[in-house]
Amino acid sequence: MKILMIGGTGTISSAITRQLAESDNELWLLNRGTRKHEVPASVKQIIADIDDEAEVLRQIGDTQFDAVCEFIGFLPSQVERDIRLFKGRTRQYVYISSASAYNKPAASHIISEGTTLANPYWEYSRNKIACEELLMKTYREEGFPVTIIRPSHTYCERSVPLSVHGLKGPWQVLKRMMEGKPVLVHGDGSSLWTVTWNEDFAKGFIGLLGNPKAIGEAFQIMSDEQLTWNQIYECVAKALHTKANLYHVSSDFLAATCPKEWDFTGNLLGDKAVTVVFDCRKLKRAVPGFCATTRFDEGVRRCVDYILAHPELQEEDPEFDAWCDKVIKAQEEAKNRFQ
């Protein structure tokens, strides 16, 4: 197959790029080239701004693709652009949406592709829903061959998946763990969550490319392993060869007290604070044999080892660190008033 990926070097897409590059498929990446040194030599690269439609068309010419995969489309206007660019040029358009688009809270904690889409807490998710609706409308009315993918929390070796951290990523949480400081966990830490290693996600994704069962359909791709947030943080601490000192604070309080740009209203109340168990039987029917094989304790050990070996990923976040201490102090003072 001839496959074009818009993006191709991010957390989710980098594993897909590597696996497709090792196959018999012809892979093209369209992006700005900021991480082109990480792209396998066999991959064709189109260095361009996807919003410059004239330049994109100049570079792809009359090329026809078996699949075009959009990893960096967040707004309906970006989807409209892709429809203009690739209608009649691809047999399949694969759109990466988000499992955060599912209703919060849903009527059932078991989530399937048929679960209602609605998220009053997070504009990001509402935009993803609007993109899905536009694509499905175009499929129904004009035959645009769309496949929608809804990943949940997918991670790679460059970033440990945690629920409460600042804009600079999870390193400050890891640092607090190594220093024996308490780390914030939303709620009581007992809600269930699913994290998926990106190489496992890639196997399911690639199985849907060129798959006639995927046209006009939505699929979620996740591991079958569910963990509580307490277990997730304890696995991280174990990988760091330390003990987790977990400090629980309500999600509402965290969302109300964090800096606005951290958007814990969306990230927590609209996503990670809600127990979800994903039913991936639809994917397994379309991609027989799919199975996520990387347990979280194995994957997070790879993450921690990689980050500790790469100082450039150890970006400290003093603002987040001070906020954690302030939240803990405020809750302890409030508790002491009742003693």
Coordinates of C-alpha atoms in Angstrom, one line a residue:
M1 CA 0.0 0.0 0.0
K2 CA 1.0 3.6 -0.5
I3 CA 0.3 5.4 2.8
L4 CA 0.6 9.1 3.6
M5 CA 0.7 10.1 7.3
I6 CA 0.1 13.8 8.3
G7 CA 2.4 14.1 11.3
G8 CA 4.2 10.8 11.8
T9 CA 6.7 11.6 14.5
G10 CA 4.5 12.0 17.6
T11 CA 3.9 9.7 20.6
I12 CA 1.3 7.6 18.8
S13 CA 2.4 8.0 15.2
S14 CA 6.2 7.4 15.6
A15 CA 5.6 3.7 16.4
I16 CA 3.4 3.3 13.3
T17 CA 6.0 5.0 11.2
R18 CA 8.7 2.6 12.4
Q19 CA 6.5 -0.5 11.9
L20 CA 5.3 0.6 8.4
A21 CA 8.9 1.4 7.4
E22 CA 9.9 -2.2 8.1
S23 CA 7.1 -3.5 6.0
D24 CA 6.6 -3.8 2.2
N25 CA 4.4 -0.7 2.2
E26 CA 5.4 2.7 0.7
L27 CA 5.2 5.3 3.5
W28 CA 5.2 9.0 3.0
L29 CA 5.2 11.6 5.9
L30 CA 3.9 15.1 5.5
N31 CA 5.0 17.5 8.3
R32 CA 7.3 20.5 8.9
G33 CA 10.4 18.3 9.3
T34 CA 11.3 19.4 12.8
R35 CA 12.1 15.8 13.8
K36 CA 13.2 14.5 10.4
H37 CA 16.4 13.0 11.8
E38 CA 14.2 10.4 13.6
V39 CA 12.5 9.2 10.4
P40 CA 13.7 5.9 8.9
A41 CA 15.6 6.3 5.7
S42 CA 13.1 4.3 3.6
V43 CA 10.3 6.8 4.3
K44 CA 9.5 9.5 1.8
Q45 CA 9.2 13.0 3.4
I46 CA 7.1 15.9 2.2
I47 CA 8.4 19.0 4.2
A48 CA 5.5 21.4 4.2
D49 CA 2.9 23.2 6.3
I50 CA -0.3 21.2 5.8
D51 CA -2.3 24.5 5.8
D52 CA -0.4 25.6 2.7
E53 CA -2.7 23.7 0.4
A54 CA -1.1 24.9 -2.8
E55 CA 2.4 23.8 -1.7
V56 CA 1.1 20.4 -0.5
L57 CA -0.6 19.8 -3.9
R58 CA 2.5 20.9 -5.7
Q59 CA 4.6 18.3 -3.9
I60 CA 2.1 15.4 -4.1
G61 CA 1.2 16.1 -7.7
D62 CA -1.1 13.4 -9.1
T63 CA -0.1 10.8 -6.5
Q64 CA -2.9 8.5 -5.4
F65 CA -2.8 7.0 -1.9
D66 CA -4.3 3.8 -0.4
A67 CA -4.6 5.6 2.9
V68 CA -4.1 9.1 4.3
C69 CA -3.8 9.2 8.1
E70 CA -4.4 12.5 10.0
F71 CA -2.7 12.7 13.4
I72 CA -2.7 16.4 14.0
G73 CA -6.2 17.5 13.1
F74 CA -8.0 19.1 16.0
L75 CA -10.5 21.5 14.5
P76 CA -13.3 21.0 11.9
S77 CA -11.6 23.6 9.7
Q78 CA -8.6 21.3 9.5
V79 CA -10.8 18.4 8.5
E80 CA -12.5 20.5 5.8
R81 CA -9.0 21.3 4.5
D82 CA -8.1 17.6 4.3
I83 CA -11.3 16.8 2.5
R84 CA -10.5 19.4 -0.1
L85 CA -6.9 18.1 -0.4
F86 CA -7.6 14.3 -0.5
K87 CA -11.1 13.7 -1.8
G88 CA -10.6 11.6 -4.9
R89 CA -6.9 11.0 -4.0
T90 CA -7.2 8.3 -1.3
R91 CA -9.1 5.0 -0.9
Q92 CA -9.2 5.6 2.9
Y93 CA -8.9 8.6 5.2
V94 CA -8.0 7.7 8.8
Y95 CA -8.8 10.3 11.4
I96 CA -7.3 10.2 14.9
S97 CA -10.0 11.3 17.3
S98 CA -10.0 10.7 21.1
A99 CA -11.6 8.5 23.7
S100 CA -12.1 11.6 25.7
A101 CA -15.0 12.4 23.3
Y102 CA -17.1 9.8 25.1
N103 CA -19.8 11.1 27.4
K104 CA -18.6 12.2 30.8
P105 CA -19.8 10.5 32.8
A106 CA -21.1 7.8 30.5
A107 CA -24.2 5.8 31.5
S108 CA -21.9 2.7 31.8
H109 CA -18.2 2.5 32.7
I110 CA -17.8 0.0 29.9
I111 CA -17.1 2.0 26.8
S112 CA -17.7 0.8 23.3
E113 CA -17.7 2.6 20.0
G114 CA -21.5 3.0 20.4
T115 CA -21.2 5.0 23.6
T116 CA -22.6 8.5 23.3
L117 CA -20.2 11.3 22.4
A118 CA -20.5 14.3 24.6
N119 CA -18.0 16.1 26.9
P120 CA -19.2 19.3 28.6
Y121 CA -15.8 19.7 30.4
W122 CA -13.3 19.8 27.6
E123 CA -13.3 22.0 24.4
Y124 CA -10.6 19.7 22.9
S125 CA -13.0 16.8 23.0
R126 CA -15.9 18.7 21.7
N127 CA -13.8 19.8 18.7
K128 CA -12.9 16.1 18.1
I129 CA -16.6 15.3 18.2
A130 CA -17.3 18.0 15.6
C131 CA -14.6 16.7 13.4
E132 CA -16.1 13.2 13.6
E133 CA -19.5 14.4 12.8
L134 CA -18.3 16.4 9.7
L135 CA -16.4 13.4 8.4
M136 CA -19.3 11.0 8.9
K137 CA -21.7 13.4 7.2
T138 CA -19.3 13.6 4.2
Y139 CA -19.0 9.8 4.1
R140 CA -22.8 9.4 4.1
E141 CA -23.5 12.2 1.6
E142 CA -20.4 12.0 -0.7
G143 CA -18.8 8.7 -0.1
F144 CA -15.6 10.1 1.5
P145 CA -13.9 6.9 2.7
V146 CA -13.3 7.7 6.4
T147 CA -12.2 5.6 9.3
I148 CA -12.2 7.1 12.8
I149 CA -9.8 5.9 15.5
R150 CA -10.3 6.8 19.2
P151 CA -7.2 6.2 21.2
S152 CA -7.1 6.7 25.0
H153 CA -3.9 7.3 27.0
T154 CA -1.2 6.1 24.7
Y155 CA 2.4 6.5 25.8
C156 CA 6.0 5.9 24.6
E157 CA 9.5 5.8 26.1
R158 CA 9.7 9.6 26.2
S159 CA 6.9 10.3 28.6
V160 CA 5.5 8.5 31.7
P161 CA 1.7 8.5 31.7
L162 CA 0.5 10.3 34.9
S163 CA -2.7 12.2 35.7
V164 CA -1.4 15.3 37.6
H165 CA 1.6 17.2 36.2
G166 CA 2.4 20.7 34.8
L167 CA 2.9 21.9 31.3
K168 CA 6.5 20.7 31.3
G169 CA 5.6 17.1 31.6
P170 CA 6.0 14.3 34.2
W171 CA 9.6 14.8 35.2
Q172 CA 8.8 16.9 38.2
V173 CA 6.6 14.2 39.6
L174 CA 9.3 11.6 39.1
K175 CA 11.8 13.9 40.8
R176 CA 9.4 14.3 43.8
M177 CA 9.1 10.5 44.0
M178 CA 12.9 10.1 44.0
E179 CA 13.2 12.8 46.7
G180 CA 10.6 11.1 48.9
K181 CA 8.1 14.0 48.6
P182 CA 4.3 13.3 48.4
V183 CA 2.9 13.3 44.9
L184 CA -0.6 14.3 44.0
V185 CA -3.2 11.7 42.9
H186 CA -6.7 12.8 42.0
G187 CA -9.6 11.5 44.0
D188 CA -8.8 8.5 46.1
G189 CA -6.8 6.9 43.3
S190 CA -9.2 3.9 42.9
S191 CA -10.8 4.9 39.6
L192 CA -9.8 2.6 36.7
W193 CA -7.8 3.7 33.8
T194 CA -6.2 2.2 30.6
V195 CA -2.8 3.1 29.3
T196 CA -1.5 1.6 26.0
W197 CA 2.1 1.2 24.8
N198 CA 2.4 2.9 21.4
E199 CA 3.9 -0.1 19.7
D200 CA 0.8 -2.1 20.7
F201 CA -1.5 0.7 19.4
A202 CA 0.4 0.6 16.1
K203 CA -0.4 -3.0 15.5
G204 CA -4.1 -2.4 15.7
F205 CA -3.9 0.8 13.7
I206 CA -2.0 -0.9 10.8
G207 CA -4.4 -3.7 10.8
L208 CA -7.2 -1.2 9.8
L209 CA -5.3 0.3 6.9
G210 CA -6.7 -0.9 3.6
N211 CA -9.2 -3.0 5.6
P212 CA -12.7 -2.9 3.8
K213 CA -14.4 -3.5 7.2
A214 CA -13.0 -0.2 8.5
I215 CA -14.6 2.2 6.0
G216 CA -17.4 4.3 7.5
E217 CA -16.6 2.9 11.0
A218 CA -15.1 4.1 14.3
F219 CA -12.7 1.9 16.3
Q220 CA -11.0 2.3 19.7
I221 CA -7.5 0.8 20.1
M222 CA -6.4 0.1 23.7
S223 CA -4.8 -2.4 25.9
D224 CA -7.2 -4.8 27.8
E225 CA -5.3 -4.0 31.0
Q226 CA -7.1 -1.8 33.5
L227 CA -5.3 -0.3 36.5
T228 CA -6.3 2.0 39.3
W229 CA -4.4 5.3 39.4
N230 CA -2.8 4.2 42.7
Q231 CA -1.4 1.1 40.9
I232 CA -0.2 3.3 38.0
Y233 CA 1.7 5.6 40.4
E234 CA 3.0 2.6 42.4
C235 CA 4.4 1.0 39.2
V236 CA 6.2 4.3 38.4
A237 CA 7.7 4.4 41.8
K238 CA 8.8 0.8 41.6
A239 CA 10.5 1.5 38.3
L240 CA 12.4 4.3 40.0
H241 CA 13.4 1.9 42.8
T242 CA 11.5 4.0 45.4
K243 CA 8.3 3.9 47.3
A244 CA 5.3 6.0 46.3
N245 CA 4.1 8.6 48.8
L246 CA 0.7 9.2 47.4
Y247 CA -1.3 12.2 48.5
H248 CA -5.0 12.2 47.4
V249 CA -6.9 15.3 46.6
S250 CA -10.3 15.7 45.0
S251 CA -10.4 16.3 41.3
D252 CA -12.7 19.2 41.7
F253 CA -10.3 20.9 44.1
L254 CA -7.3 20.3 41.8
A255 CA -9.2 21.7 38.8
A256 CA -10.3 24.8 40.8
T257 CA -6.9 25.6 42.2
C258 CA -4.5 24.9 39.3
P259 CA -3.4 27.6 36.8
K260 CA -5.9 28.0 34.1
E261 CA -3.5 26.9 31.3
W262 CA -3.1 23.5 32.9
D263 CA -6.8 22.8 32.2
F264 CA -7.4 20.1 34.8
T265 CA -11.1 20.7 34.2
G266 CA -10.7 19.1 30.8
N267 CA -7.8 16.7 31.6
L268 CA -9.3 15.4 34.9
L269 CA -13.0 16.1 35.1
G270 CA -13.4 15.6 31.3
D271 CA -11.2 12.5 31.1
K272 CA -8.9 10.9 33.6
A273 CA -11.0 11.2 36.8
V274 CA -13.7 8.9 35.4
T275 CA -13.5 5.1 35.6
V276 CA -13.5 3.6 32.1
V277 CA -13.2 0.1 30.8
F278 CA -12.9 -0.2 27.0
D279 CA -14.5 -2.9 25.0
C280 CA -12.3 -3.5 22.0
R281 CA -14.2 -6.5 20.5
K282 CA -15.1 -4.5 17.4
L283 CA -11.4 -3.9 16.7
K284 CA -10.5 -7.6 17.2
R285 CA -13.2 -8.7 14.8
A286 CA -11.8 -6.4 12.1
V287 CA -8.2 -7.2 13.0
P288 CA -8.1 -10.9 14.0
G289 CA -5.3 -11.7 16.4
F290 CA -4.8 -8.1 17.7
C291 CA -3.6 -8.1 21.3
A292 CA -1.7 -5.5 23.3
T293 CA 1.2 -7.5 24.8
T294 CA 3.1 -4.8 26.8
R295 CA 2.0 -4.7 30.5
F296 CA 2.2 -1.3 32.1
D297 CA 4.8 -2.3 34.6
E298 CA 7.1 -3.4 31.7
G299 CA 6.3 -0.3 29.6
V300 CA 6.8 2.2 32.4
R301 CA 10.2 0.6 33.2
R302 CA 11.3 1.3 29.7
C303 CA 10.0 4.9 30.0
V304 CA 11.9 5.5 33.3
D305 CA 15.1 4.0 32.0
Y306 CA 15.0 6.0 28.8
I307 CA 14.2 9.3 30.6
L308 CA 16.9 8.8 33.2
A309 CA 19.4 8.2 30.4
H310 CA 18.3 11.4 28.5
P311 CA 18.9 14.6 30.5
E312 CA 17.1 16.6 27.8
L313 CA 13.8 15.0 29.0
Q314 CA 14.4 16.0 32.6
E315 CA 12.9 19.4 32.5
E316 CA 12.2 20.7 35.9
D317 CA 9.0 22.6 36.7
P318 CA 9.3 24.7 39.8
E319 CA 5.9 26.3 39.3
F320 CA 4.2 22.8 39.4
D321 CA 6.4 21.8 42.4
A322 CA 5.4 24.8 44.4
W323 CA 1.8 24.4 43.6
C324 CA 1.9 20.7 44.8
D325 CA 3.3 21.9 48.1
K326 CA 0.7 24.6 48.4
V327 CA -2.2 22.2 47.7
I328 CA -0.9 19.7 50.3
K329 CA -0.4 22.4 52.9
A330 CA -3.9 23.8 52.3
Q331 CA -5.6 20.4 52.7
E332 CA -3.5 19.6 55.8
E333 CA -4.4 22.9 57.4
A334 CA -8.1 22.3 56.6
K335 CA -7.9 18.8 58.2
N336 CA -6.3 20.1 61.3
R337 CA -9.1 22.6 61.9
F338 CA -11.4 19.6 62.6
Q339 CA -9.1 17.9 65.0

